[in-house]
Short mmCIF file of C-alpha atoms in Angstrom, two decimals:
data_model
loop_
_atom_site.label_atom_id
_atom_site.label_comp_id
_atom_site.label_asym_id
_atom_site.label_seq_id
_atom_site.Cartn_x
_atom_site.Cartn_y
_atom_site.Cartn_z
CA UNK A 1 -47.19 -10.73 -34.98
CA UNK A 2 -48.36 -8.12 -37.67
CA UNK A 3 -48.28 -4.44 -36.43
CA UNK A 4 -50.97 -2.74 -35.08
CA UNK A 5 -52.45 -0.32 -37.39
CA UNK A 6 -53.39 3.05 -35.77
CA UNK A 7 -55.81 5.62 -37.31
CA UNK A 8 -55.72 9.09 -36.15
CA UNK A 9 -58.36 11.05 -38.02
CA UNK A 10 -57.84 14.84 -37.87
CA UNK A 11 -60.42 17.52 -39.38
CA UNK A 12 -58.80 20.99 -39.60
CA UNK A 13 -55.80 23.23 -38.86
CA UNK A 14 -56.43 23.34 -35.26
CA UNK A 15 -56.84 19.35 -34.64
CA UNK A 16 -53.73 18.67 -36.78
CA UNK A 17 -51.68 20.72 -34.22
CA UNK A 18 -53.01 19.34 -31.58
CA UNK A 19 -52.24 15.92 -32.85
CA UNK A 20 -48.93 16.39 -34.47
CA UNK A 21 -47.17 15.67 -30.99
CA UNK A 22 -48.87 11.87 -31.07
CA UNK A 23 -47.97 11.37 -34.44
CA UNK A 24 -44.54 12.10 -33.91
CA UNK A 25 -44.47 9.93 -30.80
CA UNK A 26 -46.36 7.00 -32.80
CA UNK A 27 -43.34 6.90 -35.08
CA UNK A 28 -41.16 6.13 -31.78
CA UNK A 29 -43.10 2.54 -31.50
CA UNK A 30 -43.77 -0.41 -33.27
CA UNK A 31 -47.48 0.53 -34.10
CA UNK A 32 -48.15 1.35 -37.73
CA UNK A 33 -50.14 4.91 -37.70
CA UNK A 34 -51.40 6.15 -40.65
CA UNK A 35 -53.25 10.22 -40.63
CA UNK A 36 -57.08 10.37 -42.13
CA UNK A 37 -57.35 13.92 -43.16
CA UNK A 38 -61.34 15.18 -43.90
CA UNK A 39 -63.43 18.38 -43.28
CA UNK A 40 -62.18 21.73 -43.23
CA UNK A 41 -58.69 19.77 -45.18
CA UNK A 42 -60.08 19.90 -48.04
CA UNK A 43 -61.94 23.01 -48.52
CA UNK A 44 -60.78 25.66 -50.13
CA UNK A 45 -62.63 28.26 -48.50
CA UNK A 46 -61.38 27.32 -45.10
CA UNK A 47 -57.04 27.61 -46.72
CA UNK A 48 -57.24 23.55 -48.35
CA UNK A 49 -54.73 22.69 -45.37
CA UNK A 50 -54.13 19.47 -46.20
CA UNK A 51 -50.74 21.17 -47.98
CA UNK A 52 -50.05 21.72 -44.69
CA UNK A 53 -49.79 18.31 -43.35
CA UNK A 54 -48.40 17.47 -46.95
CA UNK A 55 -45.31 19.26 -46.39
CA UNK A 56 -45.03 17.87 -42.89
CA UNK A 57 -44.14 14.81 -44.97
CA UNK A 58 -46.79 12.63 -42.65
CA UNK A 59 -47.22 9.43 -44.31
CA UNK A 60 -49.39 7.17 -45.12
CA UNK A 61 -51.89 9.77 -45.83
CA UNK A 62 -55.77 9.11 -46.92
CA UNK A 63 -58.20 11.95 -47.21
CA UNK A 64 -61.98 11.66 -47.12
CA UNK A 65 -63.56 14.27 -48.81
CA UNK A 66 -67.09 15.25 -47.29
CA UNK A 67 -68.12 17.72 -50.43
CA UNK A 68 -69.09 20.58 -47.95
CA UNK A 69 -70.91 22.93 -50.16
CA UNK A 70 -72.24 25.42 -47.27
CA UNK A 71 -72.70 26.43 -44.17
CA UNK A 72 -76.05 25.66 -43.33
CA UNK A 73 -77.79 22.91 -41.26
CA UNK A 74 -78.98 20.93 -44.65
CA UNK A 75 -75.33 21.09 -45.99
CA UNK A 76 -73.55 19.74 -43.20
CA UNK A 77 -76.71 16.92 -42.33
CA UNK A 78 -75.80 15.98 -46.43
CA UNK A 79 -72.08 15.87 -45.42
CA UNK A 80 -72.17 13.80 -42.84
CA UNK A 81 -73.96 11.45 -44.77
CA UNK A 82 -71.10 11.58 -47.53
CA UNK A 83 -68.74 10.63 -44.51
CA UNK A 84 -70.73 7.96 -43.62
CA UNK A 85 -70.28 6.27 -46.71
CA UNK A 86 -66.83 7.21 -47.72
CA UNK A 87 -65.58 6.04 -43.78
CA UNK A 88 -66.87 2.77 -44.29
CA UNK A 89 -65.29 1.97 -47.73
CA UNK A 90 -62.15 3.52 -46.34
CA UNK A 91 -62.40 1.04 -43.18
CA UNK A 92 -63.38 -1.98 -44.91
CA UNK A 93 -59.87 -1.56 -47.00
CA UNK A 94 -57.62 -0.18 -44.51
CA UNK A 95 -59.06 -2.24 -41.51
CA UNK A 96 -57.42 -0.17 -38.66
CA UNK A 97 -56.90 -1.36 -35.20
CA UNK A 98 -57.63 1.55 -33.27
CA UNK A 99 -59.26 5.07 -34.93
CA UNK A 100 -57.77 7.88 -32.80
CA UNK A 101 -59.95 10.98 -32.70
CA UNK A 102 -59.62 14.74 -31.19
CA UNK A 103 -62.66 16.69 -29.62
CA UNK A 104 -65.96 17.06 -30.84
CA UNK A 105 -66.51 18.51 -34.31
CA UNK A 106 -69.14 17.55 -36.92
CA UNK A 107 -66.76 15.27 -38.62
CA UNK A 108 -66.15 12.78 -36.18
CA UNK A 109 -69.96 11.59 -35.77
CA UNK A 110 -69.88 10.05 -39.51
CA UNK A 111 -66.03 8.56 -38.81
CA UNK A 112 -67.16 7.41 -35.50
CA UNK A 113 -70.26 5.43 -36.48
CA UNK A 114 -68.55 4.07 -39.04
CA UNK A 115 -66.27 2.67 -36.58
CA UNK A 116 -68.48 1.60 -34.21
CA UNK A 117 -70.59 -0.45 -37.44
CA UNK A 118 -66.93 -1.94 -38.43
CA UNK A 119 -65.97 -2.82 -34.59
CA UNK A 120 -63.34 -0.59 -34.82
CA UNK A 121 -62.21 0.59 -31.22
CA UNK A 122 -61.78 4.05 -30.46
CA UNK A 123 -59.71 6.06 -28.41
CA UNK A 124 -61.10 9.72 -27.83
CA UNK A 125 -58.96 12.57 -26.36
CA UNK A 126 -60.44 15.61 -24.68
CA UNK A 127 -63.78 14.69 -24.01
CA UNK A 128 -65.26 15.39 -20.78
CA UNK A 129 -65.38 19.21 -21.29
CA UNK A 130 -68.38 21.05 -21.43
CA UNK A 131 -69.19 23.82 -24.27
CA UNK A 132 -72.76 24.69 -22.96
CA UNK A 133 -73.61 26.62 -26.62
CA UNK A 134 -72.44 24.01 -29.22
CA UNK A 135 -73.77 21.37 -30.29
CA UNK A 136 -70.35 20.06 -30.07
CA UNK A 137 -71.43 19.45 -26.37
CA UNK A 138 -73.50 16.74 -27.59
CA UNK A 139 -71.11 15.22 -30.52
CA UNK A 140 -68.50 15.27 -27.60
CA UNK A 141 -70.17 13.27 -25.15
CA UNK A 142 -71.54 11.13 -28.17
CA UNK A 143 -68.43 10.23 -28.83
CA UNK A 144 -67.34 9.40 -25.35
CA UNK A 145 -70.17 6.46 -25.95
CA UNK A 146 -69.01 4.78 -28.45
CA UNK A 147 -65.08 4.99 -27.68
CA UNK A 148 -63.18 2.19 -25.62
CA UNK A 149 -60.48 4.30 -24.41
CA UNK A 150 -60.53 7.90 -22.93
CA UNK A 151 -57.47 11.03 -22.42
CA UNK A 152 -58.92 13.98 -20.52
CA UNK A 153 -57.38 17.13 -19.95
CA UNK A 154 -57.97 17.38 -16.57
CA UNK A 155 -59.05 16.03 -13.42
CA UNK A 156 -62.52 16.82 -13.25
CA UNK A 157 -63.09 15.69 -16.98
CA UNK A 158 -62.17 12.62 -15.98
CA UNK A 159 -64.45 12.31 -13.71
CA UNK A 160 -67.44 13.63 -16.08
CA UNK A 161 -66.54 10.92 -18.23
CA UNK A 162 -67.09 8.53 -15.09
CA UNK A 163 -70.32 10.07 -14.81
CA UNK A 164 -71.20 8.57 -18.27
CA UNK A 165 -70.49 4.94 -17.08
CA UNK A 166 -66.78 4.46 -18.57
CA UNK A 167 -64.93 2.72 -16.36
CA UNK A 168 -61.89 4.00 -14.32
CA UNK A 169 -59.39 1.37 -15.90
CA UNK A 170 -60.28 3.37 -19.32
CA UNK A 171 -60.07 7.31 -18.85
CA UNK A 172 -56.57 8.60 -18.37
CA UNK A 173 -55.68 12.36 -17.14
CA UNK A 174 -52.93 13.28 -19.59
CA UNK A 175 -53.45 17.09 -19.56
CA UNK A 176 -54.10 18.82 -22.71
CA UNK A 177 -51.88 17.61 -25.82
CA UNK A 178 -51.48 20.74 -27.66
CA UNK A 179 -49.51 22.01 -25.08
CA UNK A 180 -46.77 19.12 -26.12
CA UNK A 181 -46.26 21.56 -28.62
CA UNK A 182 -44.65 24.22 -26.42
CA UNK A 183 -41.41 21.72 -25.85
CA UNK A 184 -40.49 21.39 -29.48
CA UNK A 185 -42.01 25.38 -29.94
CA UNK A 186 -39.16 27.25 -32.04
CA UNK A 187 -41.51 30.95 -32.50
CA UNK A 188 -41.31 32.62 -35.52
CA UNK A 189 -39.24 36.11 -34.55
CA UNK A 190 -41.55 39.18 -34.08
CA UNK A 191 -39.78 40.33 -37.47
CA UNK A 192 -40.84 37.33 -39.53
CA UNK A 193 -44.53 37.66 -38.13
CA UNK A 194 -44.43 40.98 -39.57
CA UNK A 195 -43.16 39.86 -42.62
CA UNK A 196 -45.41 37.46 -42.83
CA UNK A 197 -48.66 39.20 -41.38
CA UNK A 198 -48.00 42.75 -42.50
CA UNK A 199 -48.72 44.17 -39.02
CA UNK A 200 -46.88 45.52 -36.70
CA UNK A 201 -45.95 43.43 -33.91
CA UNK A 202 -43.69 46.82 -31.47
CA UNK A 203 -47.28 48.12 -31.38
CA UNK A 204 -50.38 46.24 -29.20
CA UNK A 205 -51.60 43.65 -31.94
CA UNK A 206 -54.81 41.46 -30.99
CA UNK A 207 -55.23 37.90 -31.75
CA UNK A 208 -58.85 37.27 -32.92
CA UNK A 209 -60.35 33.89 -33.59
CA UNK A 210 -64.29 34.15 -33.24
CA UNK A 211 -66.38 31.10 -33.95
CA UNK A 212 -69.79 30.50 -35.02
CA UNK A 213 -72.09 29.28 -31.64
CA UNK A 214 -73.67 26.65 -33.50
CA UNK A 215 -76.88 26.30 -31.35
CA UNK A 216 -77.79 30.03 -32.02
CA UNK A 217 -79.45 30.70 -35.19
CA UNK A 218 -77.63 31.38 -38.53
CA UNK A 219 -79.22 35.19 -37.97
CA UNK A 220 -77.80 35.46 -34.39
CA UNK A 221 -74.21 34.35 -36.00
CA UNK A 222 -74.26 37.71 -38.45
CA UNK A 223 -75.64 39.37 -35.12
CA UNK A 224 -72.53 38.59 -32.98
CA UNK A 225 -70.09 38.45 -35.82
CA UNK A 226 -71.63 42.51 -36.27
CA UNK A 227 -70.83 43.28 -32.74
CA UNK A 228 -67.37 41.49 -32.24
CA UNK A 229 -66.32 43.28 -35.39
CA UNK A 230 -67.83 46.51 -34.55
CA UNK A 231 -65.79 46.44 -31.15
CA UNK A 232 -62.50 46.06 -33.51
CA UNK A 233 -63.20 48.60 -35.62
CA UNK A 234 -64.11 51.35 -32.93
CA UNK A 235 -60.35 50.43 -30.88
CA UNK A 236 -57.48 51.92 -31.65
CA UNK A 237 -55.49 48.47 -32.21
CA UNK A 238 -54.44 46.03 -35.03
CA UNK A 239 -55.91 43.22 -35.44
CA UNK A 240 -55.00 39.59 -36.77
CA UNK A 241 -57.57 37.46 -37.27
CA UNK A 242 -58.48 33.80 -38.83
CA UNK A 243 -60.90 32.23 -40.38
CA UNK A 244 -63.83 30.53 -38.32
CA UNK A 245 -64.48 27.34 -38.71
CA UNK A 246 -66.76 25.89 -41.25
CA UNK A 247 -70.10 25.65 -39.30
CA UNK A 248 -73.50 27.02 -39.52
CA UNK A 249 -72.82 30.88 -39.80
CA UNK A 250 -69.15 30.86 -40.92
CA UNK A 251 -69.66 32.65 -43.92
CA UNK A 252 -71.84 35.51 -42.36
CA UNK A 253 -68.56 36.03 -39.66
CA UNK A 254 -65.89 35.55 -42.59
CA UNK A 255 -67.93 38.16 -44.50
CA UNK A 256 -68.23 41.23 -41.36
CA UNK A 257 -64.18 40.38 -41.18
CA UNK A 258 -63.85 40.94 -44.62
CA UNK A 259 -65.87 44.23 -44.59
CA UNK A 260 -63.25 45.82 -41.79
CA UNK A 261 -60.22 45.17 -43.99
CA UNK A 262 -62.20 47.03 -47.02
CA UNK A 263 -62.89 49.67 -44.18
CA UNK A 264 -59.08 50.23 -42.39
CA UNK A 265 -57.27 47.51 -44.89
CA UNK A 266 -53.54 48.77 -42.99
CA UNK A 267 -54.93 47.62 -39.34
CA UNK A 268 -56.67 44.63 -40.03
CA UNK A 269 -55.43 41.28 -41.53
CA UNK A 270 -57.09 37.85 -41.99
CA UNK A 271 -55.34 34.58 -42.92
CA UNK A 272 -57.13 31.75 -43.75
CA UNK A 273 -54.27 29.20 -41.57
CA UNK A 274 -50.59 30.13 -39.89
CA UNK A 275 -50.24 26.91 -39.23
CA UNK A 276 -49.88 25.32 -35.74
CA UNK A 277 -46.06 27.65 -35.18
CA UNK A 278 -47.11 30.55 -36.90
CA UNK A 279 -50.63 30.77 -34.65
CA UNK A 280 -48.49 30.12 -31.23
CA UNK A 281 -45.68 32.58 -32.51
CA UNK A 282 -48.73 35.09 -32.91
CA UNK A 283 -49.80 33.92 -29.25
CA UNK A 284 -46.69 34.89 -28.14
CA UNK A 285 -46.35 38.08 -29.73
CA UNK A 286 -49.89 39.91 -29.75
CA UNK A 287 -50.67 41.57 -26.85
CA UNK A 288 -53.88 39.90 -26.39
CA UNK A 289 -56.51 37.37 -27.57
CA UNK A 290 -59.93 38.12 -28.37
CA UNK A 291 -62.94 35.76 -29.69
CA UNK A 292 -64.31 32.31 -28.69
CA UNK A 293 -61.59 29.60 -29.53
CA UNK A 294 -60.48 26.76 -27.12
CA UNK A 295 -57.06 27.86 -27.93
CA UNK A 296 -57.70 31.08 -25.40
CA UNK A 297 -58.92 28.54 -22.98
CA UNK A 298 -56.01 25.87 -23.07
CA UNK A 299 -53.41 27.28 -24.79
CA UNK A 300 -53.12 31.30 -24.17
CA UNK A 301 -52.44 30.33 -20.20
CA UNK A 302 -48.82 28.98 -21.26
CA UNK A 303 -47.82 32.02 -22.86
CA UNK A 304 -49.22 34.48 -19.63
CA UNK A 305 -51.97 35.60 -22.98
CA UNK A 306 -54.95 37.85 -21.94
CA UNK A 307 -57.81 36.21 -23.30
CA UNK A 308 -61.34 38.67 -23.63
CA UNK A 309 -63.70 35.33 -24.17
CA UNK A 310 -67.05 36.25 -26.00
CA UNK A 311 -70.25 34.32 -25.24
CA UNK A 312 -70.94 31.20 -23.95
CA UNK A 313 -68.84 29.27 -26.54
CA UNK A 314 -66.53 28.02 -24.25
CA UNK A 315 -69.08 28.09 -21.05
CA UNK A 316 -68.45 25.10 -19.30
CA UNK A 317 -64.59 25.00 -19.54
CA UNK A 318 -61.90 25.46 -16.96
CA UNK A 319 -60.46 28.40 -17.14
CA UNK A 320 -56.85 30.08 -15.96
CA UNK A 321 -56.98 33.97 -14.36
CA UNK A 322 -55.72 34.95 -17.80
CA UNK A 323 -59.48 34.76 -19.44
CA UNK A 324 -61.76 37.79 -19.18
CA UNK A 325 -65.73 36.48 -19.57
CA UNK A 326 -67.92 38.68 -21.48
CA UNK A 327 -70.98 38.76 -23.10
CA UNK A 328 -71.41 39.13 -26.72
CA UNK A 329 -71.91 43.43 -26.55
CA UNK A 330 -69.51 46.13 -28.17
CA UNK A 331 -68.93 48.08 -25.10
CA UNK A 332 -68.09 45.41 -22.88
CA UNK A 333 -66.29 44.33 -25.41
CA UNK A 334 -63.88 46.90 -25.92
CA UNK A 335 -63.96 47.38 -22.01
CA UNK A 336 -62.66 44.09 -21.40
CA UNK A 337 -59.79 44.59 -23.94
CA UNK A 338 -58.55 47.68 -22.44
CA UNK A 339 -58.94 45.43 -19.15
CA UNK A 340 -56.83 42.54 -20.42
CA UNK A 341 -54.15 45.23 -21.80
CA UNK A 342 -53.95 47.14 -18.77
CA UNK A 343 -50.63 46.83 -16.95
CA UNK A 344 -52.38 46.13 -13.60
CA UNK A 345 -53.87 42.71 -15.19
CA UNK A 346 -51.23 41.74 -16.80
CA UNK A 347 -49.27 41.75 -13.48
CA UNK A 348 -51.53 39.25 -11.98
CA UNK A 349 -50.66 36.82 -14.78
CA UNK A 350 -46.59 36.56 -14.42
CA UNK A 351 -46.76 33.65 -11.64
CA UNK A 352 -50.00 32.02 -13.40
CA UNK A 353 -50.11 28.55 -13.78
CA UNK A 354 -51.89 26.77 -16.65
CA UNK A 355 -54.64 24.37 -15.31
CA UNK A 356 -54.38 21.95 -18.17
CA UNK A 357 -50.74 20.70 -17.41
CA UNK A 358 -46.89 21.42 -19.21
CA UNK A 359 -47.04 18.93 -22.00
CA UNK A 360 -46.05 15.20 -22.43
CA UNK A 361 -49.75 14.56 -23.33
CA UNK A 362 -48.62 12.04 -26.12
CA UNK A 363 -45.78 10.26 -24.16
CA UNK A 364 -48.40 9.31 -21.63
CA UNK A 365 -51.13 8.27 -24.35
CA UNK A 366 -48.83 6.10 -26.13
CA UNK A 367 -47.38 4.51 -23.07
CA UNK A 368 -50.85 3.36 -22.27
CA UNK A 369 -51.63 2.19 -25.69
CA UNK A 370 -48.40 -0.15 -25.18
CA UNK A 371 -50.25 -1.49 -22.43
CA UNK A 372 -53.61 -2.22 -24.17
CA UNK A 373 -53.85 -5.50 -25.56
CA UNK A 374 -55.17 -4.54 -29.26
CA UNK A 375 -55.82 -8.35 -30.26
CA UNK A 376 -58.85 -8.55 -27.92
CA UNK A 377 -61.59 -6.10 -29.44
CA UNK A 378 -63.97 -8.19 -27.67
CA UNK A 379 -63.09 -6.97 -24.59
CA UNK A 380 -62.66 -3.37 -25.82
CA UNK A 381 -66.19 -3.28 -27.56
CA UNK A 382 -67.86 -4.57 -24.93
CA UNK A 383 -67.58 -2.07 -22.29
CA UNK A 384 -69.46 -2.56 -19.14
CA UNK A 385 -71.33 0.44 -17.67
CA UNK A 386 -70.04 1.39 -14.54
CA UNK A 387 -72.14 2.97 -11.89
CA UNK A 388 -71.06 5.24 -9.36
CA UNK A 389 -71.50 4.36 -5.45
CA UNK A 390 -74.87 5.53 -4.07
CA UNK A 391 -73.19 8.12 -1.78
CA UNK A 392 -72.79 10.27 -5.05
CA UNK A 393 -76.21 10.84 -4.90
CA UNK A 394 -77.33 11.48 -1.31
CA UNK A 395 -78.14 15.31 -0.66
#
């Protein structure tokens, strides 16, 4: 019997971590898993980190190239239709088994719907969550559609994904997978951060990862990215911070970021990627995260990481007693920071547990993908919708 070829499709710096622990597990099996690397990959503005996963020696490699030129709504409609195209030529040759996709960006509608026109089963991991001002909310649960087979983080996305009709004998709680990461974590030394950052890490250094909330207008993205930055520039700490993703408003963020390191160039630093160790040796070293990442949601919790979480980006999500909630204003802002730095916080966080589990994500995933018979696609494509029992409705 041939193997069974396995597809996992990743999009940018932060799904590539994320997935790195399945791929590695993959290699453990007789399944024959090949990496589709697209977006954010292959764009220079955003750190071209498919070196990244190039000197991670993962192979086979393919790479679908979207031709992003923007960030605005017309730019990333025309992408998506580039996907679309280049998906399906790569699926017709490569004829996959199962395509393996992470979350709920842009890129995985066009790699998705290619897959579902090809009858190409899909597993999806972390849907279920909610991201009320995204419209990754609605790619998410899009996604959750059209995939066969389902690993939440949690509980109660499991039970969201219920909700949508997908049947209990296909959703799996395997707890978030980038926290796999933590068990084969070897941190970069608070001397080699330096080295490699330029800051220094024996004073209070603060994480910053801020995000464009892609159902606010590009004019309410230079708006927020103004009064994030402002925030920064008016404390008296250093600051590390990375580039947002490539959505609608990117640029007009990148650009405010840009403007403070013109401004105090010695206490501000941006880097384009650190990679999946260098951003969790950073985790573990700055003295607190600021912005809207899911990182600060599922991650920060492991390392004890006050989290100051800005807007609604991340509404919707479970969070630990490490994340401070505040709205997108300087002075609460800054307020919250000296919160989450205070030593009466931090005290509250040395027993803290994090929600989202302690890793082995993509032991559990791949144990249940032994047990999925991969010949029958009938039975995988056809899903049947399943209902829950009337007493989930009664008032």
């Amino acid at each position: 019997m041939s193997r069974k070829r396995i597809a996992l499709l990743t999009t940018s710096r932060a799904d590539y971590g994320l997935l790195k622990p399945l791929w590695l597990e993959l290699q453990k099996t007789d399944f024959d898993p090949f990496m589709i690397a697209t977006g954010a990959h292959l764009m220079p503005s955003q750190g071209r980190t498919l070196q990244q996963i190039e000197d991670d020696r993962v192979e086979p490699l393919e790479t679908v190239d979207l031709e992003v030129s923007g960030d605005s709504e017309t730019d990333l409609c025309r992408a998506m239709g580039t996907g679309m195209v280049k998906f399906s030529l790569l699926f017709e040759k490569l004829k996959p088994d199962l395509l393996v996709v992470l979350g709920d960006r842009f890129e995985l509608l066009p790699a998705c719907n290619s897959a579902l026109i090809h009858k190409i089963p899909i597993a999806h991991l972390h849907g279920g969550e909610a991201t009320f001002g995204l419209i990754d909310e609605a790619i998410r649960h899009s996604v959750t559609k059209m995939a066969s087979l389902h690993f939440v983080a949690h509980e109660a996305y499991r039970r969201r994904v219920l909700q949508m009709g997908e049947s209990p004998d296909r959703v799996w709680n395997v707890g978030a997978i980038g926290l796999d990461n933590f068990r084969r974590f070897s941190a970069w030394s608070r001397q080699e951060l330096e080295q490699k950052t330029g800051l220094d890490f024996s004073q209070p250094v603060l994480l910053v990862t801020f995000h464009p909330v892609t159902l606010d207008s590009y004019e309410e993205a230079e708006a927020q990215a103004d009064e994030v930055v402002s925030a920064l520039e008016e404390l008296p700490y250093q600051v590390l911070a990375t580039l947002p993703n490539a959505d609608t408003g990117g640029q007009q963020i990148e650009k405010r970021l840009l403007s403070a390191i013109e401004r105090y160039p010695q206490r501000f630093k941006l880097v384009s990627s650190l990679g999946m160790k260098g951003y969790m040796s950073a985790m573990q070293h700055s003295a607190a995260m600021v912005g809207n990442s899911s990182s600060g949601i599922l991650e920060a919790a492991s390392f004890r990481l006050p989290v100051v979480n800005i807007g609604d980006r991340q509404a919707g999500r479970i969070q630990a007693e490490n994340v401070l909630q505040v709205d997108c204003e300087r002075e609460k802002i800054q307020a919250a920071v000296q919160t989450a730095l205070s030593e009466g916080f931090l005290s509250c966080l040395r027993a803290m547990e994090n929600p989202y589990g302690k890793g082995r994500a993509a032991e559990k995933i791949v144990a249940q993908l032994l047990q999925v018979n991969l010949n029958d696609k009938s039975r995988l494509l056809k899903k049947r919708f399943y209902d829950l029992p009337e007493s989930c409705f009664k008032e």
